[in-house]
Tab-separated table of C-alpha atoms and ligand atoms in Angstrom:
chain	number	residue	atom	x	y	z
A	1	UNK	CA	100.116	100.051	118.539
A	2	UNK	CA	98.824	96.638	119.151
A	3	UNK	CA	95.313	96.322	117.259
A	4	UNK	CA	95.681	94.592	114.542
A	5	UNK	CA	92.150	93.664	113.661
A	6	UNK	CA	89.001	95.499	114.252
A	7	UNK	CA	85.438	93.303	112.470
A	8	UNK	CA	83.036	95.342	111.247
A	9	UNK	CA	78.878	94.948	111.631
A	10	UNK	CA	77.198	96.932	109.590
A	11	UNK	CA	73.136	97.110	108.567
A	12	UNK	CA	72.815	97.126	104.694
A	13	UNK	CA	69.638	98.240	104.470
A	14	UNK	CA	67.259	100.743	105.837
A	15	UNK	CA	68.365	99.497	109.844
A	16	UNK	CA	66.787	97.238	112.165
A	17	UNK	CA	68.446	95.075	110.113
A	18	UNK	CA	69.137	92.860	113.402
A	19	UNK	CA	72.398	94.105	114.183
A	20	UNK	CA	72.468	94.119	117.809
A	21	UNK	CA	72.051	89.816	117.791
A	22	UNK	CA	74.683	89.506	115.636
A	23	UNK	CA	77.195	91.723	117.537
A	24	UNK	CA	75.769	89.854	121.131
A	25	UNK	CA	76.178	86.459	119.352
A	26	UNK	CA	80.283	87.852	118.433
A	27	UNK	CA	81.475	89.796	121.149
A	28	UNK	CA	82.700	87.095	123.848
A	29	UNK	CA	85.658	86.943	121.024
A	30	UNK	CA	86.254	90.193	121.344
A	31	UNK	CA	88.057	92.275	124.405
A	32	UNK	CA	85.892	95.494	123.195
A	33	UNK	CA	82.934	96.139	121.201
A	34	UNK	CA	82.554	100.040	119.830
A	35	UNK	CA	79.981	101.927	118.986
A	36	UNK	CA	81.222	104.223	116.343
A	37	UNK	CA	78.547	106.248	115.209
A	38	UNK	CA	75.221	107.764	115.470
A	39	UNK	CA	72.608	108.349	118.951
A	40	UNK	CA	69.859	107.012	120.620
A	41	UNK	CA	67.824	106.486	117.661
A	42	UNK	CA	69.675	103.338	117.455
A	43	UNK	CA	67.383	100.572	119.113
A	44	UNK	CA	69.021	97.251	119.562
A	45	UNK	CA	66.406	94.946	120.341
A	46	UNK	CA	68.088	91.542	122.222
A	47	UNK	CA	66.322	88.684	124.280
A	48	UNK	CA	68.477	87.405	126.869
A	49	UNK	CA	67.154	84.839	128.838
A	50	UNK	CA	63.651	85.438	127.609
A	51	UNK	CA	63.858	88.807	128.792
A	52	UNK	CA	63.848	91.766	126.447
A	53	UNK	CA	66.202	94.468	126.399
A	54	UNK	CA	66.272	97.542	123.920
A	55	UNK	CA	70.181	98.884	123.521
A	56	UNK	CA	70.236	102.702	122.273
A	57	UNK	CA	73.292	104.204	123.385
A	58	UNK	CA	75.000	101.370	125.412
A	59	UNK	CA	76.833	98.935	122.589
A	60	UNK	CA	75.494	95.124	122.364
A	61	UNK	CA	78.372	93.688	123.951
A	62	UNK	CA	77.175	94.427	127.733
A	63	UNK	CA	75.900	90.872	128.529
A	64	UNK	CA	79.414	89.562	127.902
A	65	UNK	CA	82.228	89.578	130.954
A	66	UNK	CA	85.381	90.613	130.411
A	67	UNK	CA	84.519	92.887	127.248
A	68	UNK	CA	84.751	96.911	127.185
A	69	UNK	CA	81.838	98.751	126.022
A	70	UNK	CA	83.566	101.695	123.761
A	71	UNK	CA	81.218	104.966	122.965
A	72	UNK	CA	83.416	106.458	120.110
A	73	UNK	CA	83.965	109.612	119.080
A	74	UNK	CA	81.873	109.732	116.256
A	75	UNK	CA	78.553	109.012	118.542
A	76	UNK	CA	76.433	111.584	120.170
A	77	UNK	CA	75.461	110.795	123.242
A	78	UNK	CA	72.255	111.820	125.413
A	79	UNK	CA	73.332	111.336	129.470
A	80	UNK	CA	70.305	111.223	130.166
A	81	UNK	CA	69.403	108.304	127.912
A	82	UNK	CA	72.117	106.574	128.664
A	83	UNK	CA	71.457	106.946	132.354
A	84	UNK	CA	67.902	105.556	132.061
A	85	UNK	CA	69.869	103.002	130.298
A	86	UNK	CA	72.766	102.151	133.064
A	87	UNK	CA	69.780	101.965	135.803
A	88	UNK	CA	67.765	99.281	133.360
A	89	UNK	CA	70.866	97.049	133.129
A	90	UNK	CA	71.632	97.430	136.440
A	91	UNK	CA	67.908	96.455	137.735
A	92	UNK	CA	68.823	92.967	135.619
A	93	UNK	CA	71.779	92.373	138.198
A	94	UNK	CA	74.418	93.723	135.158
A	95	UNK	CA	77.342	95.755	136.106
A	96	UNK	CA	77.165	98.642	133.392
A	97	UNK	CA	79.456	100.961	134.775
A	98	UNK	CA	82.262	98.640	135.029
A	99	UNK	CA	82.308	98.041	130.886
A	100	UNK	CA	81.344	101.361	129.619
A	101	UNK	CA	84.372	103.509	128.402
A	102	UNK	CA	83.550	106.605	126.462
A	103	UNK	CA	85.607	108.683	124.030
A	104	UNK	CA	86.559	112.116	124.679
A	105	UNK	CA	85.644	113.079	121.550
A	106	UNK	CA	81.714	112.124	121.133
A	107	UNK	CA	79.273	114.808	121.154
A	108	UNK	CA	76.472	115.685	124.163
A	109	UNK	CA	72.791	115.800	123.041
A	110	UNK	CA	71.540	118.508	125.264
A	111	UNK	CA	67.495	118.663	125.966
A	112	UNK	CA	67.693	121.869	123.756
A	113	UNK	CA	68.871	119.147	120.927
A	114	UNK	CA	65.556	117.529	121.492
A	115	UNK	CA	63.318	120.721	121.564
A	116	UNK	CA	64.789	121.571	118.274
A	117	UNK	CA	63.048	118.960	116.808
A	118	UNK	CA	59.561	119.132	118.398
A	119	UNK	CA	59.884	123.084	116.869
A	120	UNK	CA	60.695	122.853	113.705
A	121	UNK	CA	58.669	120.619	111.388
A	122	UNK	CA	61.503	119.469	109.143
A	123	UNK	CA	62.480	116.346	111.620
A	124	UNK	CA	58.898	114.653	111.169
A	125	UNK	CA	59.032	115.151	106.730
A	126	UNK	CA	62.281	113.210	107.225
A	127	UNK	CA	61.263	110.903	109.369
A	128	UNK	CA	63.456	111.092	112.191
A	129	UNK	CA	63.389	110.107	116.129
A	130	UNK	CA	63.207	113.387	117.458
A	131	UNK	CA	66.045	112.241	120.078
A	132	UNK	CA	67.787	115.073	119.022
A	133	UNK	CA	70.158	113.413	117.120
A	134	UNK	CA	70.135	115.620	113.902
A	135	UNK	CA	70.341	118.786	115.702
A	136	UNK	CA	73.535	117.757	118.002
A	137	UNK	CA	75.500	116.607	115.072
A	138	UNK	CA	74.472	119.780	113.042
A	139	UNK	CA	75.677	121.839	115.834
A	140	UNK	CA	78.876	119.357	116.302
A	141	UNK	CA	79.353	120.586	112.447
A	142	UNK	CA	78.614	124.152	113.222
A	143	UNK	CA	81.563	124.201	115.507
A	144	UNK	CA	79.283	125.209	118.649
A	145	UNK	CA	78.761	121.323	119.876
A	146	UNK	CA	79.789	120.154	123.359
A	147	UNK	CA	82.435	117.234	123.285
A	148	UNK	CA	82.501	115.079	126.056
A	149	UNK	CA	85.946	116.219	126.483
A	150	UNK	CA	84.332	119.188	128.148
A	151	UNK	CA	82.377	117.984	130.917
A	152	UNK	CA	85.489	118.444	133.376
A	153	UNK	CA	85.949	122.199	132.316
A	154	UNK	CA	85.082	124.739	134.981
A	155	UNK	CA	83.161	126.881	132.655
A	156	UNK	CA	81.289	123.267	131.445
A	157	UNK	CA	77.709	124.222	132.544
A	158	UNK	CA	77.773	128.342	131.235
A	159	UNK	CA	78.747	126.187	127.747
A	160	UNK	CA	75.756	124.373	128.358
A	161	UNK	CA	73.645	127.486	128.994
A	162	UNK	CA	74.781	129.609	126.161
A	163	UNK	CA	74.602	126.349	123.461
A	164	UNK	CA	70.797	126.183	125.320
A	165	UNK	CA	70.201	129.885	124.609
A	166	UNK	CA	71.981	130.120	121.367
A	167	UNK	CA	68.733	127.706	120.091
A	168	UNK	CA	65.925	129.079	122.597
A	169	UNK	CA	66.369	132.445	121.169
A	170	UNK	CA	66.318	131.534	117.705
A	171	UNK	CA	62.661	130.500	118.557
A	172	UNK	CA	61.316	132.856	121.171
A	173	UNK	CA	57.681	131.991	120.621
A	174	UNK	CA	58.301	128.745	121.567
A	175	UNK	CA	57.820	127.487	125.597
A	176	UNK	CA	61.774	126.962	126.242
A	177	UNK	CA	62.844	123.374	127.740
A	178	UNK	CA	64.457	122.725	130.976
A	179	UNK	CA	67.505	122.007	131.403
A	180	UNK	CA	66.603	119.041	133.676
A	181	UNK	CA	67.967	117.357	136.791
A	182	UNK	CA	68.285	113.907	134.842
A	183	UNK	CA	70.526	115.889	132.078
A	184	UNK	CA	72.839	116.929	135.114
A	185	UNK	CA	72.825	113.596	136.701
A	186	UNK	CA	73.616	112.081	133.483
A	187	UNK	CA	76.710	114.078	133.629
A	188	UNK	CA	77.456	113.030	137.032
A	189	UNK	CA	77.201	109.655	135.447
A	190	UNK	CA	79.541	110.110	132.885
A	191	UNK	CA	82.113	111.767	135.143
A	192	UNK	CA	81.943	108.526	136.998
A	193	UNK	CA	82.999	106.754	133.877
A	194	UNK	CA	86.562	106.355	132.525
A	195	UNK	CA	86.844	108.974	129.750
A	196	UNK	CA	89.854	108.726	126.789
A	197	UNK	CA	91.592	109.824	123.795
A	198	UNK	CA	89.727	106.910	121.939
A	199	UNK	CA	93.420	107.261	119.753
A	200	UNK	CA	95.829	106.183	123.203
A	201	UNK	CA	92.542	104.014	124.399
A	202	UNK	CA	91.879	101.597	121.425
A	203	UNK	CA	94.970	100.799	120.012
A	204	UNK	CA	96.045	98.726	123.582
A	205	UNK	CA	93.944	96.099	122.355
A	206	UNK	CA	94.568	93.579	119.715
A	207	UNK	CA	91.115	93.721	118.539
A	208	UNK	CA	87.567	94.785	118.415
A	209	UNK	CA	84.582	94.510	117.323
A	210	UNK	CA	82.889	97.568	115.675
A	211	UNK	CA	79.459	98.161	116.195
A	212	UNK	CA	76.816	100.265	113.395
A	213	UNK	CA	73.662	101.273	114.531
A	214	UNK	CA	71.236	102.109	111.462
A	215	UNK	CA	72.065	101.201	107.985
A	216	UNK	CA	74.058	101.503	104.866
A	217	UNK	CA	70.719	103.842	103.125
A	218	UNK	CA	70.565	105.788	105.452
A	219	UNK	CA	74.693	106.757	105.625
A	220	UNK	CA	74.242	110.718	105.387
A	221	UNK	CA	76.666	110.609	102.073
A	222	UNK	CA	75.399	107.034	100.304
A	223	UNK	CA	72.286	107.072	101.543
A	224	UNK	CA	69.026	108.157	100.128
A	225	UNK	CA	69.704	111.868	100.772
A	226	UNK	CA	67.804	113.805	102.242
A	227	UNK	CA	66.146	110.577	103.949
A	228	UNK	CA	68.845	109.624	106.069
A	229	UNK	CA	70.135	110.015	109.490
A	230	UNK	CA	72.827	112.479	110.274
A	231	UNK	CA	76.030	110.474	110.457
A	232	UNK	CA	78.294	107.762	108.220
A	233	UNK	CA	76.587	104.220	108.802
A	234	UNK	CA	79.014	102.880	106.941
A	235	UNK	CA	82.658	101.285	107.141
A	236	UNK	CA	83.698	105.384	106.478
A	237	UNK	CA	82.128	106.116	110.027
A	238	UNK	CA	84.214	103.097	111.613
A	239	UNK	CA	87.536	104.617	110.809
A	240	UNK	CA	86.708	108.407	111.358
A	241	UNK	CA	84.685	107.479	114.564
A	242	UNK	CA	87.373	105.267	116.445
A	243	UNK	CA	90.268	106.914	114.834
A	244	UNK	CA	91.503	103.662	113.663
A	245	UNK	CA	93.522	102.922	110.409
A	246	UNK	CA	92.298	101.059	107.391
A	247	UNK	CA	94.983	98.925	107.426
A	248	UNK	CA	93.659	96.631	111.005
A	249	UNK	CA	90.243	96.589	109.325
A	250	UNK	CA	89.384	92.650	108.788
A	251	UNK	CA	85.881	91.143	108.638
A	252	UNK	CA	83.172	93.425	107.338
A	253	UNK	CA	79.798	91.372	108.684
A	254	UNK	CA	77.097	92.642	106.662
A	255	UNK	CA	73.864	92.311	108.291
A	256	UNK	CA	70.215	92.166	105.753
A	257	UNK	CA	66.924	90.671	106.406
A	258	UNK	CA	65.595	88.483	103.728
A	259	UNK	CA	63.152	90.744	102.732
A	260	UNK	CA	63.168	94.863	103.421
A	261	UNK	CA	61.793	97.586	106.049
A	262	UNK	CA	62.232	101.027	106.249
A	263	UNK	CA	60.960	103.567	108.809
A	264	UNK	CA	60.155	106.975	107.756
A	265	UNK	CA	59.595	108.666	104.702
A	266	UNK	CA	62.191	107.910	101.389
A	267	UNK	CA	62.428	105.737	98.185
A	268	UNK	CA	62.042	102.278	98.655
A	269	UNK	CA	61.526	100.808	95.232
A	270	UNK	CA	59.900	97.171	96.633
A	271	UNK	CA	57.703	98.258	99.003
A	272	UNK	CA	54.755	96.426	99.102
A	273	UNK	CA	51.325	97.344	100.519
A	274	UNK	CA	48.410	96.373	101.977
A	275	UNK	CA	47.598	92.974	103.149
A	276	UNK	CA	50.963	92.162	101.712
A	277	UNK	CA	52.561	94.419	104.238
A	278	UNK	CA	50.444	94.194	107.167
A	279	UNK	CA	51.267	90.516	106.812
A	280	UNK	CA	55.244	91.237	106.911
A	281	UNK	CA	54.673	93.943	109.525
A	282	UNK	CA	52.501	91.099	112.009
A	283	UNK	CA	54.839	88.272	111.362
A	284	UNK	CA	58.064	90.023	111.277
A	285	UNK	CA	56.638	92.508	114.569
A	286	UNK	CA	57.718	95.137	112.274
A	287	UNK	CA	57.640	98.370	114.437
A	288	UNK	CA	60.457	100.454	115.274
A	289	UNK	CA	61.886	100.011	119.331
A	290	UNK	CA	62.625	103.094	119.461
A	291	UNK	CA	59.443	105.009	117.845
A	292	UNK	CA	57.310	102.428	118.215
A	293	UNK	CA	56.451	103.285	114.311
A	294	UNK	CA	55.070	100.601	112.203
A	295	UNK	CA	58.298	99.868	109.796
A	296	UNK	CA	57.252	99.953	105.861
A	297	UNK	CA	57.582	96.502	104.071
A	298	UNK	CA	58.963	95.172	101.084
A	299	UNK	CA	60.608	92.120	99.055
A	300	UNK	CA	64.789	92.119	99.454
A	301	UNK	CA	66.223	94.429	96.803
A	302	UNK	CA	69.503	92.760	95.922
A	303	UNK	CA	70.576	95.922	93.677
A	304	UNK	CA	70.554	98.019	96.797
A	305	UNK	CA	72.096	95.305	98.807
A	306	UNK	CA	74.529	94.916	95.837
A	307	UNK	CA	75.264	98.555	96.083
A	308	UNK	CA	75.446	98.265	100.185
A	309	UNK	CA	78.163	95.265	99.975
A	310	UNK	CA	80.177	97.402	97.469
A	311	UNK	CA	80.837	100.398	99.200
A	312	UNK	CA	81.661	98.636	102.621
A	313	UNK	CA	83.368	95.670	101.375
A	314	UNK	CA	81.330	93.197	103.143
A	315	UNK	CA	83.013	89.782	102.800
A	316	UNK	CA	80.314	87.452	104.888
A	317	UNK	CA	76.592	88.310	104.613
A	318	UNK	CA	74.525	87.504	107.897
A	319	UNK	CA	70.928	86.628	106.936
A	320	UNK	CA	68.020	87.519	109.342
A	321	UNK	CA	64.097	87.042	109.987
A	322	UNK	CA	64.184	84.337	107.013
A	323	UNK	CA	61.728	82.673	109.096
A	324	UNK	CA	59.226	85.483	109.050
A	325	UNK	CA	58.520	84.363	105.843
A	326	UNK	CA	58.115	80.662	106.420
A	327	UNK	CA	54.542	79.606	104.394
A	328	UNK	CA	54.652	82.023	101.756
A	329	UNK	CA	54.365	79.351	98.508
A	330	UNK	CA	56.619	82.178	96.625
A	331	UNK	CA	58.834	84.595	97.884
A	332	UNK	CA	60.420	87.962	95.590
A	333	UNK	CA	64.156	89.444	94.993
A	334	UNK	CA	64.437	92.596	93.329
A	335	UNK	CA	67.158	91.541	90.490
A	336	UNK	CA	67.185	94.579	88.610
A	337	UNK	CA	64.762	97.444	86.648
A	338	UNK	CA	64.981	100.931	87.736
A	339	UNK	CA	63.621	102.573	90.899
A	340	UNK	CA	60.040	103.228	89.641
A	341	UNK	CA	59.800	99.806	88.049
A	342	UNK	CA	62.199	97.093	89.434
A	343	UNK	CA	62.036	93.737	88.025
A	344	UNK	CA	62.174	90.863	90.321
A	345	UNK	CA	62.725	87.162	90.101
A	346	UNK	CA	60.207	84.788	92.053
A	347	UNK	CA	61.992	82.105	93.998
A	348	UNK	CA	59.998	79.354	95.453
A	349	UNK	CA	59.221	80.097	98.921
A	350	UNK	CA	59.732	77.685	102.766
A	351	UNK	CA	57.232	75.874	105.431
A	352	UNK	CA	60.489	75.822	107.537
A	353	UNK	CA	64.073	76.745	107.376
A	354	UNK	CA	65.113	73.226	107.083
A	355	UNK	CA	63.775	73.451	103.861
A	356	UNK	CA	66.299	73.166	99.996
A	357	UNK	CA	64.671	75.942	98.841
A	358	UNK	CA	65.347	78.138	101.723
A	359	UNK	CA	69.028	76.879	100.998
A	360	UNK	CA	68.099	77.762	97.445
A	361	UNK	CA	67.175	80.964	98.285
A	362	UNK	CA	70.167	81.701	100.153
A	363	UNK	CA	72.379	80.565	97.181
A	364	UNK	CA	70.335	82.859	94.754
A	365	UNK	CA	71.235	85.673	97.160
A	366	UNK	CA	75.051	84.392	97.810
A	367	UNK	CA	75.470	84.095	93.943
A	368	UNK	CA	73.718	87.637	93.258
A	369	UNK	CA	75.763	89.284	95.826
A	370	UNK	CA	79.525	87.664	94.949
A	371	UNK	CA	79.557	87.453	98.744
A	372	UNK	CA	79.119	84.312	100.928
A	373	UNK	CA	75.962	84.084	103.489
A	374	UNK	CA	78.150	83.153	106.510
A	375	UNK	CA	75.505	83.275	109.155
A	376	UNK	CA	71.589	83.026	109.459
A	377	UNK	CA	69.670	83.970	111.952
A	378	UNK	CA	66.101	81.660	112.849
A	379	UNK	CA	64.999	83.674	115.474
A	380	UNK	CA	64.531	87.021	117.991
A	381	UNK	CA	66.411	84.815	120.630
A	382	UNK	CA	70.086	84.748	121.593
A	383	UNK	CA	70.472	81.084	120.829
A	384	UNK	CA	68.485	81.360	117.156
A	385	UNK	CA	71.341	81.574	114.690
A	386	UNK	CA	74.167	79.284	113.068
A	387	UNK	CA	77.009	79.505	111.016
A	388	UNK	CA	76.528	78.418	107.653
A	389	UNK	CA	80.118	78.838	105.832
A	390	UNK	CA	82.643	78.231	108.490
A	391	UNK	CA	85.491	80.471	108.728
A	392	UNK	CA	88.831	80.789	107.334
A	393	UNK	CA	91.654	81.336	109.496
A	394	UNK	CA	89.970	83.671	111.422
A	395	UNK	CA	89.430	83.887	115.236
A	396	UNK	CA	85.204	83.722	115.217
A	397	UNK	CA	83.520	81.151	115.223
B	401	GDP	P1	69.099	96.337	115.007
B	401	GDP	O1	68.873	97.754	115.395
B	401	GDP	O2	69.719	96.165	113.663
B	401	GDP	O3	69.801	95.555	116.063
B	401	GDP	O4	67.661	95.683	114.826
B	401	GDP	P2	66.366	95.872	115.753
B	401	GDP	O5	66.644	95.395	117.109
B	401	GDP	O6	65.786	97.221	115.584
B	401	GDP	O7	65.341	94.916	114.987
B	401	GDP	C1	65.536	93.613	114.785
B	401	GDP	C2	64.359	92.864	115.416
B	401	GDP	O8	64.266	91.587	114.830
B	401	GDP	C3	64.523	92.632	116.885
B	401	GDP	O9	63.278	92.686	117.501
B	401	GDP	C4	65.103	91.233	116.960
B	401	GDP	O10	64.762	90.550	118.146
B	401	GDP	C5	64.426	90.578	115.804
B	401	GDP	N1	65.216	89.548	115.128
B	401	GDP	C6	66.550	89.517	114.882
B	401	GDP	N2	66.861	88.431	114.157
B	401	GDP	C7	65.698	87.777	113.925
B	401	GDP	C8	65.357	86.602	113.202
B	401	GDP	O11	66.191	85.939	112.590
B	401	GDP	N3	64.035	86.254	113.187
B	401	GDP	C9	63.068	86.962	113.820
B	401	GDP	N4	61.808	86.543	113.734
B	401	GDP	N5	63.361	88.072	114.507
B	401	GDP	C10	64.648	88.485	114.550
């Protein structure tokens, strides 16, 4: 085996965290970026060139050349999402197809994994995407789920049936969906694509770059149960979804806004309300790019980010959307309290970035956390960030 270091980007928070920039801005150091977990309800917002582009199933390391595109095995993956996907990147003159490598192991979403959702009510209470998500890893669970693996079987679409069936009985009041002609030509897509034991496949390279899609509160186990989503956001999910040792493990980038959203319902102990957080939601275009959903808003909570950078060893902190809150005269960090009544400290807020008491802020933070604030992000675009704390011996820059 030749990898000897796979970096880590992980949300900390509630997602949209800003993820995807932060895994563009690293992957040209990187022959393969890997998506280890979790579906199309990941939405990866990037602006390249002033054009925006929404990543849910394809990972954020497409714009670079020469770098693999790795679907591992712990994702689940809709074809007919990503194929809707391929065709986007392709109408921007990209070359999808000759990145994208996917692990035998992932799970299909089948349109049946959608319908599930739309019939039973207990998707909306927990705020999910409806993409079907939560019903293809339940079934992956279940032992009835449809690995990738499968797609070259002879027998591959009377699986697909019965799975279908299996769920449109349970519900026979319900119109049934259709198995469509973009899920089949999805599959025709991904029998195009090279397909491995992500085990063999990996392990060529010396390294990668691991890429989460939601966030630390929402992992299924150390997240706000039963508010989550249905997989392991956290550095867990990066070993059991790309079958890689702890051992080669080496930066954990932990990715937080400087203040807090969360879509959906669940605790979220500084929320704030009102003006307050139509303010946050206008400035920081707080709504989801997948859902469309207006995200909730609150001050950072440094105990939950405390918490976050515990349990997935983060050693550099990545700081977004600091400049959404440029002209506030104060600006809060949840220091401590309990959930119902957190106590905060009041730090002085920023006109600009530029600013010492943005730095100040971002020392209260670093000194809070144990952990330094290695990058910061000033912006939506590509070309918005900087590293603060250069690195040590390590190959990023
Ligand atoms: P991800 O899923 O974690 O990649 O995050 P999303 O793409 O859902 O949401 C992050 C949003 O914030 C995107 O629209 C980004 O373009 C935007 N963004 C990222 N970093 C910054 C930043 O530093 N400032 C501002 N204003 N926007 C940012």
């Amino acid at each position: 085996m030749r990898l000897s270091r796979a970096d880590v980007v992980l949300g900390l928070q509630w997602g949209d965290e800003g993820k995807g920039k932060i895994v563009d801005a690293l992957a040209a150091h990187y022959p393969v970026v890997a998506r280890f977990q979790g579906g199309p309800n990941a939405g990866h917002t990037l602006y390249i060139n002033g054009q925006k582009v929404v990543l849910h199933q394809v990972p954020s390391g497409i714009f670079h050349e020469g770098v693999y595109c790795f679907i591992g095995d712990g994702v689940v993956l809709d074809p007919e999402v990503l194929l809707t996907e391929v065709r986007g990147l392709q109408a921007l003159g990209l070359s999808p197809t000759e990145k994208l490598v996917i692990g035998k192991g992932a799970h299909l979403i089948l349109p049946v994994h959608r319908w599930l959702e739309t019939v039973s009510a207990e998707g909306e209470k927990i705020g999910t995407t409806r993409r079907g998500i939560g019903p293809a890893y339940a079934d992956r669970y279940a032992r009835r789920g449809i690995p990738i693996e499968w797609i070259d079987a002879s027998d591959f679409s009377e699986r697909v049936y019965a799975l279908h069936e299996y769920h449109t009985k349970r519900f026979p009041h319900a119109p049934p969906p259709e198995i469509s002609a973009g899920f089949w030509e999805g599959i025709e897509l991904l029998r195009r694509l090279p397909r491995v034991s992500t085990s063999e496949w990996l392990p060529q390279f010396e390294s990668l770059l691991a890429e989460g899609s939601q966030g630390t509160m929402l992992d299924i186990y150390a997240g706000t149960y039963p508010y989550v989503t249905s997989s392991h956001t956290t550095i867990a999910g990066v070993l059991a979804g790309l079958s890689i040792p702890p051992q080669v493990i080496g930066e954990v980038f932990g990715v937080t806004k400087a203040y807090a959203t969360r879509v959906g319902e669940g605790p979220f102990p500084t929320e704030v309300f009102g003006e307050e957080a139509q303010w946050l939601q206008l400035r920081g275009n707080e709504r989801g790019s997948t859902t469309g959903r207006l995200r909730r808003c609150g001050w950072l909570d440094l105990v939950a980010l405390r918490y976050a950078v515990q349990i997935n060893g983060v050693t550099r902190l990545t700081l977004t959307k600091a400049d959404v809150l440029c002209g506030l005269p104060t600006v809060k960090v949840r220091v401590g309290g309990s959930d119902t009544a957190p106590q905060y400290e009041t730090l002085q807020g920023w006109q600009s970035l530029e600013e010492e008491s943005f730095h100040d802020f971002v020392k209260f933070v670093e000194n809070f956390l144990n952990v330094p604030v290695w990058g910061i992000s000033t912006g939506p675009s590509r070309e918005d960030w900087y590293v603060r704390t250069p690195s040590h011996g390590t190959h990023v820059s």
